[in-house]
Short mmCIF file of C-alpha atoms in Angstrom, two decimals:
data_model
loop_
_atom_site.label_atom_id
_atom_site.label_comp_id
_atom_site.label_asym_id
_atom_site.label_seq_id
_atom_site.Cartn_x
_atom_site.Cartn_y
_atom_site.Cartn_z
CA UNK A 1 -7.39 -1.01 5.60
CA UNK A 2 -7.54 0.61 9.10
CA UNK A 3 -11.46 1.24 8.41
CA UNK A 4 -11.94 -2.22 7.60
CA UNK A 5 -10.17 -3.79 9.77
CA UNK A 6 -11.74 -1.92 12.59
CA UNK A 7 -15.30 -2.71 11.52
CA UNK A 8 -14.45 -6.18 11.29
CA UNK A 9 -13.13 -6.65 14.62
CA UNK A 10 -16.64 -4.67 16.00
CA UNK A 11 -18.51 -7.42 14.12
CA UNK A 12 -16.34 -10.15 15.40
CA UNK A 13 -17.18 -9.11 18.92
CA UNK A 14 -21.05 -8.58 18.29
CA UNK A 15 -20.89 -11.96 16.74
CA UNK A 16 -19.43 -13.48 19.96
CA UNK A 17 -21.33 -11.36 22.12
CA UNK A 18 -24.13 -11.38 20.34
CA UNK A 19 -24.68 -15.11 19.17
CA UNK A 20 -22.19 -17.28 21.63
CA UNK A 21 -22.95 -15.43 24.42
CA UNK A 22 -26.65 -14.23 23.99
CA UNK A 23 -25.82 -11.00 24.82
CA UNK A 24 -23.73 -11.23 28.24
CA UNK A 25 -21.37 -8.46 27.98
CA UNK A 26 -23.97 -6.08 26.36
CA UNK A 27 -26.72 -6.71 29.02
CA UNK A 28 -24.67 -6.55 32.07
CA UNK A 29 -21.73 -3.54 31.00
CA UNK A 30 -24.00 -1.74 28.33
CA UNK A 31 -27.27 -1.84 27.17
CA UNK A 32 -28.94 -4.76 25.41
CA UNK A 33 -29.37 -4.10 21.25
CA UNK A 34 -32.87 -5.61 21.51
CA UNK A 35 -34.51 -4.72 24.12
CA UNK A 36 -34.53 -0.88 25.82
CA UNK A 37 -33.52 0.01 29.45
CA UNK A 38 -35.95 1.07 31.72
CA UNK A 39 -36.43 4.13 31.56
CA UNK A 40 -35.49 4.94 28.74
CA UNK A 41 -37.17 7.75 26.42
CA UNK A 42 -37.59 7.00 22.96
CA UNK A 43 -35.89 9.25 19.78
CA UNK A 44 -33.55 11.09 21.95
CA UNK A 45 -31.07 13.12 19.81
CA UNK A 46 -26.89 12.62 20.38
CA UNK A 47 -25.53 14.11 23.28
CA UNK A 48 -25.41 18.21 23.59
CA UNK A 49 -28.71 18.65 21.26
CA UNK A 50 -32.48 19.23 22.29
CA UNK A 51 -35.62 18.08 20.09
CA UNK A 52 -39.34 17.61 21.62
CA UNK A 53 -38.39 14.39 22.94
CA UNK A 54 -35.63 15.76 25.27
CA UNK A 55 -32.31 16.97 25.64
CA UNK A 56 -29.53 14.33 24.74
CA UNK A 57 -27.41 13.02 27.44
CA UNK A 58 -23.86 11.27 27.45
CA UNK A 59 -25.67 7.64 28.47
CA UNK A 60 -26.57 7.64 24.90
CA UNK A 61 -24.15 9.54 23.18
CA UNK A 62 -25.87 8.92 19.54
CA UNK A 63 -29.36 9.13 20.73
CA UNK A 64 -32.47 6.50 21.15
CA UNK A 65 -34.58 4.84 18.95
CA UNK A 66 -38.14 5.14 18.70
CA UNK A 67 -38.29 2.43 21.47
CA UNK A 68 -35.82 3.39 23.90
CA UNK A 69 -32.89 1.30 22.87
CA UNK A 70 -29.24 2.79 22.60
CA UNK A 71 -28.27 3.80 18.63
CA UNK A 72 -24.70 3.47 19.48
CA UNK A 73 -25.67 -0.34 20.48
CA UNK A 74 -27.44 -1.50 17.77
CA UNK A 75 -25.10 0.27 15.39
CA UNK A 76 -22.14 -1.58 17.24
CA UNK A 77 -24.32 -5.33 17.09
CA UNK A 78 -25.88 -4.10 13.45
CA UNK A 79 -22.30 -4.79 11.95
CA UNK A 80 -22.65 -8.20 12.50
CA UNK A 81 -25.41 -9.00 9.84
CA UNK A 82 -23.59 -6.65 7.50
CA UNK A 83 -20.28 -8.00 7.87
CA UNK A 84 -21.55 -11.60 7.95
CA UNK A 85 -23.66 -11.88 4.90
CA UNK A 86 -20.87 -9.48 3.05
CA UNK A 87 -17.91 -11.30 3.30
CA UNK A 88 -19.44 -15.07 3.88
CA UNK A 89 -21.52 -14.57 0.84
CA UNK A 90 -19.28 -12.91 -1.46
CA UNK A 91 -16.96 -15.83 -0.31
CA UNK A 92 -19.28 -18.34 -1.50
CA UNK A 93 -20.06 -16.81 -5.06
CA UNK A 94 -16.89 -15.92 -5.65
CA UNK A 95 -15.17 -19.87 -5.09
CA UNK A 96 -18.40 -20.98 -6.83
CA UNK A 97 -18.30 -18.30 -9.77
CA UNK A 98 -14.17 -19.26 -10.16
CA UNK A 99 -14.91 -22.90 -10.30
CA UNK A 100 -17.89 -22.36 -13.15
CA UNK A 101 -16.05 -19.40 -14.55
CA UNK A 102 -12.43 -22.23 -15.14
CA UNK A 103 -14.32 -24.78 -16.11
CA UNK A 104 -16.00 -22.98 -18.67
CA UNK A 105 -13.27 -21.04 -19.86
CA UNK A 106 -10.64 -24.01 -19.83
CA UNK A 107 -13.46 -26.71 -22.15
CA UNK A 108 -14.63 -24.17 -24.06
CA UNK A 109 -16.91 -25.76 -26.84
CA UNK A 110 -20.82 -26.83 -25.59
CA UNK A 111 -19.64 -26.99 -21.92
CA UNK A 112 -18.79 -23.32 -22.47
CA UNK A 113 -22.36 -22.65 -24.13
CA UNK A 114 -24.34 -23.71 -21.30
CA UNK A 115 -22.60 -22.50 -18.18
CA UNK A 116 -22.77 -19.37 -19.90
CA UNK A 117 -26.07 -19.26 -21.23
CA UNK A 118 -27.19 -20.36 -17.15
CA UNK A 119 -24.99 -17.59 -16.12
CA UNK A 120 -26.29 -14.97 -18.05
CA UNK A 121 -29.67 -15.62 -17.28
CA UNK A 122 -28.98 -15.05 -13.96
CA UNK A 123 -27.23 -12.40 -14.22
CA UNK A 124 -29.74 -10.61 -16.74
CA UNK A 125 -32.05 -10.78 -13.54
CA UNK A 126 -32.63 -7.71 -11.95
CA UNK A 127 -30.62 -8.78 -7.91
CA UNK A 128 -33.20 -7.12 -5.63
CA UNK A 129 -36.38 -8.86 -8.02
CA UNK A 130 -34.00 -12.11 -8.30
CA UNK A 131 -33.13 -11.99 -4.13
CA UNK A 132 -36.93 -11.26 -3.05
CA UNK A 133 -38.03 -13.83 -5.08
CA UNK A 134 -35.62 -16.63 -2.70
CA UNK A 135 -36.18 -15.28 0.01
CA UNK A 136 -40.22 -15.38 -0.53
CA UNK A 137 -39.66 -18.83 -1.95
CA UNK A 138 -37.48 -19.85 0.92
CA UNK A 139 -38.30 -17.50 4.00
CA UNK A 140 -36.83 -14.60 5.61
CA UNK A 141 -33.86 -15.05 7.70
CA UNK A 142 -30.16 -14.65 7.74
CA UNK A 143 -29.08 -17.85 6.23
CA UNK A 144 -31.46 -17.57 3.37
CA UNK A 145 -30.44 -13.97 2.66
CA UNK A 146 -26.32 -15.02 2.45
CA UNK A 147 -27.51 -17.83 0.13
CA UNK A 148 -29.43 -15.55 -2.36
CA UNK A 149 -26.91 -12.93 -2.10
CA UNK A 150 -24.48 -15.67 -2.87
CA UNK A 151 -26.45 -16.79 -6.03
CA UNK A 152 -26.45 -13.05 -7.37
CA UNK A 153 -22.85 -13.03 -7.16
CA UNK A 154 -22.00 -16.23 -8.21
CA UNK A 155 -22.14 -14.67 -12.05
CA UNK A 156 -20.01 -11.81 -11.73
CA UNK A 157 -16.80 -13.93 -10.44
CA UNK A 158 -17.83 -16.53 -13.30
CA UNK A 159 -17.54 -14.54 -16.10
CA UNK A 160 -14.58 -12.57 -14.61
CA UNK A 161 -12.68 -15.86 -13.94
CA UNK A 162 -13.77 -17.29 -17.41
CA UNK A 163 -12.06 -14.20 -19.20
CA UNK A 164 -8.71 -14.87 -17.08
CA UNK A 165 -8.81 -18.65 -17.79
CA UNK A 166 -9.17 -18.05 -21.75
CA UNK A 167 -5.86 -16.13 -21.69
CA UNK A 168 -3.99 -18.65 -19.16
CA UNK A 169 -5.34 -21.80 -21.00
CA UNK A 170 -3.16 -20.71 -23.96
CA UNK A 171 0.75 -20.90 -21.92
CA UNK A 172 2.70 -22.75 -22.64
CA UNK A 173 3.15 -24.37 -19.20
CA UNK A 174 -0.49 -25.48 -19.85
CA UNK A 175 0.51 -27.23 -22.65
CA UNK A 176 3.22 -28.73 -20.61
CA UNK A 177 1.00 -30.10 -18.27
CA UNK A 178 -1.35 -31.71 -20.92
CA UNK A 179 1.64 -33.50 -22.46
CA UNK A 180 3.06 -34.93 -18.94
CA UNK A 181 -0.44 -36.42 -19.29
CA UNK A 182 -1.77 -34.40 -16.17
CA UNK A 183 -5.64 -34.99 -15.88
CA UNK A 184 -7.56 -31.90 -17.01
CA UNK A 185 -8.95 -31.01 -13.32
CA UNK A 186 -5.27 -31.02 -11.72
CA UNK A 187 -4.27 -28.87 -14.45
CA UNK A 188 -7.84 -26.31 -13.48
CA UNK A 189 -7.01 -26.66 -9.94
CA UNK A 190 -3.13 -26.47 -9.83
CA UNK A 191 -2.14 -24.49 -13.00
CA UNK A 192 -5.12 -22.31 -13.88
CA UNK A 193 -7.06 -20.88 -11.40
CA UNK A 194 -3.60 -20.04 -9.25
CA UNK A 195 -2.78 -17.99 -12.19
CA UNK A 196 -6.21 -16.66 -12.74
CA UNK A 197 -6.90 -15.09 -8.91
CA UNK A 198 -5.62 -11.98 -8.84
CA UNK A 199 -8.43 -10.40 -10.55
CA UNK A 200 -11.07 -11.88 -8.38
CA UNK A 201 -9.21 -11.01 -5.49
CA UNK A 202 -9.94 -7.15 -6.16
CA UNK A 203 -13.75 -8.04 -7.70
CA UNK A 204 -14.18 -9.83 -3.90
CA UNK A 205 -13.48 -7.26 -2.24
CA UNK A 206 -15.26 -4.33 -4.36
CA UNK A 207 -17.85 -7.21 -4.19
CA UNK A 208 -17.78 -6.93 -0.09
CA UNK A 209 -19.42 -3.62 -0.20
CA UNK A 210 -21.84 -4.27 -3.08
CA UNK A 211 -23.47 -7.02 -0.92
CA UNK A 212 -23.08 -5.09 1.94
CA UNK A 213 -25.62 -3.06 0.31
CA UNK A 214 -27.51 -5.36 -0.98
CA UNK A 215 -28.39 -6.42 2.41
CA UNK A 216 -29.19 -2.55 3.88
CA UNK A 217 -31.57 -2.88 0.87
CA UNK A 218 -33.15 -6.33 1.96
CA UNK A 219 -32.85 -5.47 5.19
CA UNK A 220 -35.03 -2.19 4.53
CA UNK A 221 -37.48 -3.82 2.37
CA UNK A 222 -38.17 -6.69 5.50
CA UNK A 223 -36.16 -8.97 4.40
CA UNK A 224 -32.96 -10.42 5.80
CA UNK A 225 -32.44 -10.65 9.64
CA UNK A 226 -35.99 -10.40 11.31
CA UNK A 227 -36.76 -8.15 14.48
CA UNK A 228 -35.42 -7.35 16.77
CA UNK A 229 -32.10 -8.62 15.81
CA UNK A 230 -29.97 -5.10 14.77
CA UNK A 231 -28.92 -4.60 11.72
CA UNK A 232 -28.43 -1.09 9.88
CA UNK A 233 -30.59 -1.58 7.22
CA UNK A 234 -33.92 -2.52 9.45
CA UNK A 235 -32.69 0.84 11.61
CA UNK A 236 -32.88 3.04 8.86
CA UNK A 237 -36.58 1.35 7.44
CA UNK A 238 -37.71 2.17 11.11
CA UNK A 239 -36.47 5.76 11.27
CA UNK A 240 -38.66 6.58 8.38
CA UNK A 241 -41.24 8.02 10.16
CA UNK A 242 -39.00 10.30 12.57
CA UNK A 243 -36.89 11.86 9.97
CA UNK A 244 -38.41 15.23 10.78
CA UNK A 245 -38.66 15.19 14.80
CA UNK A 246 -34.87 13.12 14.93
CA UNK A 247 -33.09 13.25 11.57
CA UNK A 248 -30.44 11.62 13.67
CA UNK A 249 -31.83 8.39 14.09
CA UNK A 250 -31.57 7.75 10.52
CA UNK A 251 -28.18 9.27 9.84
CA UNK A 252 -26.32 7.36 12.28
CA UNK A 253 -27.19 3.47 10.46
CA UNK A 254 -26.74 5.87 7.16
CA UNK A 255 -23.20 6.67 8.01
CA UNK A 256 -22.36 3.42 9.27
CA UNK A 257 -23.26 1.80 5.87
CA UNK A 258 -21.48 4.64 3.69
CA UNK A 259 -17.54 4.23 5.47
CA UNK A 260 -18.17 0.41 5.27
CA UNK A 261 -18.77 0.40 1.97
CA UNK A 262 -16.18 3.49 1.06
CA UNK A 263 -13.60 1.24 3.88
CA UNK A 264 -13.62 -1.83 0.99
CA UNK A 265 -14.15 -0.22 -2.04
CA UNK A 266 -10.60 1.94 -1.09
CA UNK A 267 -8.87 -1.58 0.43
CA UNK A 268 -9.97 -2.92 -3.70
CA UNK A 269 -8.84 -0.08 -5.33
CA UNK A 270 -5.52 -0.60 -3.29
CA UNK A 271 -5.23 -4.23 -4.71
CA UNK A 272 -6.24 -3.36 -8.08
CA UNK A 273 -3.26 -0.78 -8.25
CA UNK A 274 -0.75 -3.40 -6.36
CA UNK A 275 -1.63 -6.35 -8.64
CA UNK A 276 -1.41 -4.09 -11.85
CA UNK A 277 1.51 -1.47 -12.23
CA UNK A 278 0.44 -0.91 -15.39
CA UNK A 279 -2.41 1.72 -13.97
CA UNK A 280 0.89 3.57 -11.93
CA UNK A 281 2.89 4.30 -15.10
#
């Protein structure tokens, strides 16, 4: 929880900094993420090291890129495209995949049949052949890469909620409810998908670093946020190149990803074991 919650607070600020204030605080008490200082020498290593490009010096603690510009930075302002399209996409698929995934479950019959069938065509879609083709449909660009990610998510929560529902439809408090005469979608929105949540609380956030990933990957391939904006996947496309004059420009957007990820796949193990005791006995 303390990993995640720290990384969230960095991409809070790089969002503020970053998109309110175009930059202000960075600019004028660091370095700007986009652009480098002058001066600056490209692919220097961290601090305390030496490669052909120069010994590394405590104004750039983790080193340069290959134009200049401060790792540390763009690492700091990278978290906000990760953390962005990570939770506000996994948000969206996952109230989109619960209401599909209720409705199907709670109808059942031909209603059942097709949401399903749509589902599982999407799902049988490979999600980086499925996301490239949106995003070449649609353009490249941050809002089009949380709504594809969004769409390849959608599934999993439907078919996890739809499971729940089939269970919880059967109560006897359901039952209740139909014979008070309460209309079907007050009993779906009141009675079963309150009772249906917990497990697509965990999926969400095991889901959090799947996307998370998912955009590195986009991000790597061109897609997602364009140039210069920072994000970790783009940094570790561009250190390509210089992985054998400064291994350490890659490792740094590497490492970044990996806790991230490892930060909310612990916080959703966590939740699975609090909202099952089951797995403790």
């Amino acid at each position: 929880m303390y990993i995640v919650l720290f990384i969230i607070v960095v991409a809070i600020w790089a969002f503020v900094d970053g998109v309110v204030l175009d930059y202000y605080f960075a600019e004028r008490f660091w370095y700007s993420p986009i652009t480098a200082p002058p001066g600056s020498r490209g692919l220097l290593p961290p601090v305390g090291i030496t490669n052909e490009y120069g010994t590394g010096t405590w104004a750039h603690p983790l080193g340069t890129d290959h134009r200049g510009r401060d790792i540390l930075v763009r690492l700091v302002y990278g978290s906000r495209i990760a953390i962005q399209i990570g939770i506000v996409a996994t948000g969206v698929g996952a109230t989109l995949g619960t209401i599909i995934g209720a409705v199907s479950g709670y109808y059942g019959g031909w209603i059942d049949d097709v949401l399903q069938r749509t589902v599982e065509t999407f799902y049988a879609i490979p999600f980086i052949v499925l996301m490239i083709a949106i995003m070449s449909a649609f353009g490249r660009g941050l809002w089009i890469a949380i709504v594809g990610v969004s769409v390849i998510t959608t599934p999993i929560f439907a078919r996890l909620i739809r499971s729940e529902v089939l269970s919880v439809r059967e109560e006897e408090y359901i039952e209740a409810a139909k014979a008070a005469g309460v209309r079907d979608r007050n009993i779906i929105r009141r009675h079963v998908i309150p009772n249906s949540l917990a497990p697509v609380l965990v999926q969400a956030t095991l889901q959090i670093g799947v996307n998370i990933l998912i955009v590195a990957a986009l991000s790597f391939l061109g897609f997602g946020a364009q140039p210069p904006t920072p994000s970790w996947g783009a940094m570790l496309a561009q250190s390509r190149t210089y992985m054998l004059p400064d291994p350490w420009f890659s490792v740094w957007p590497g490492l970044a990803i990996l806790v991230t990820v490892v930060g909310f796949n612990l916080v959703g193990d966590g939740l699975r074991d609090a909202f099952d005791p089951r797995l403790n006995d």
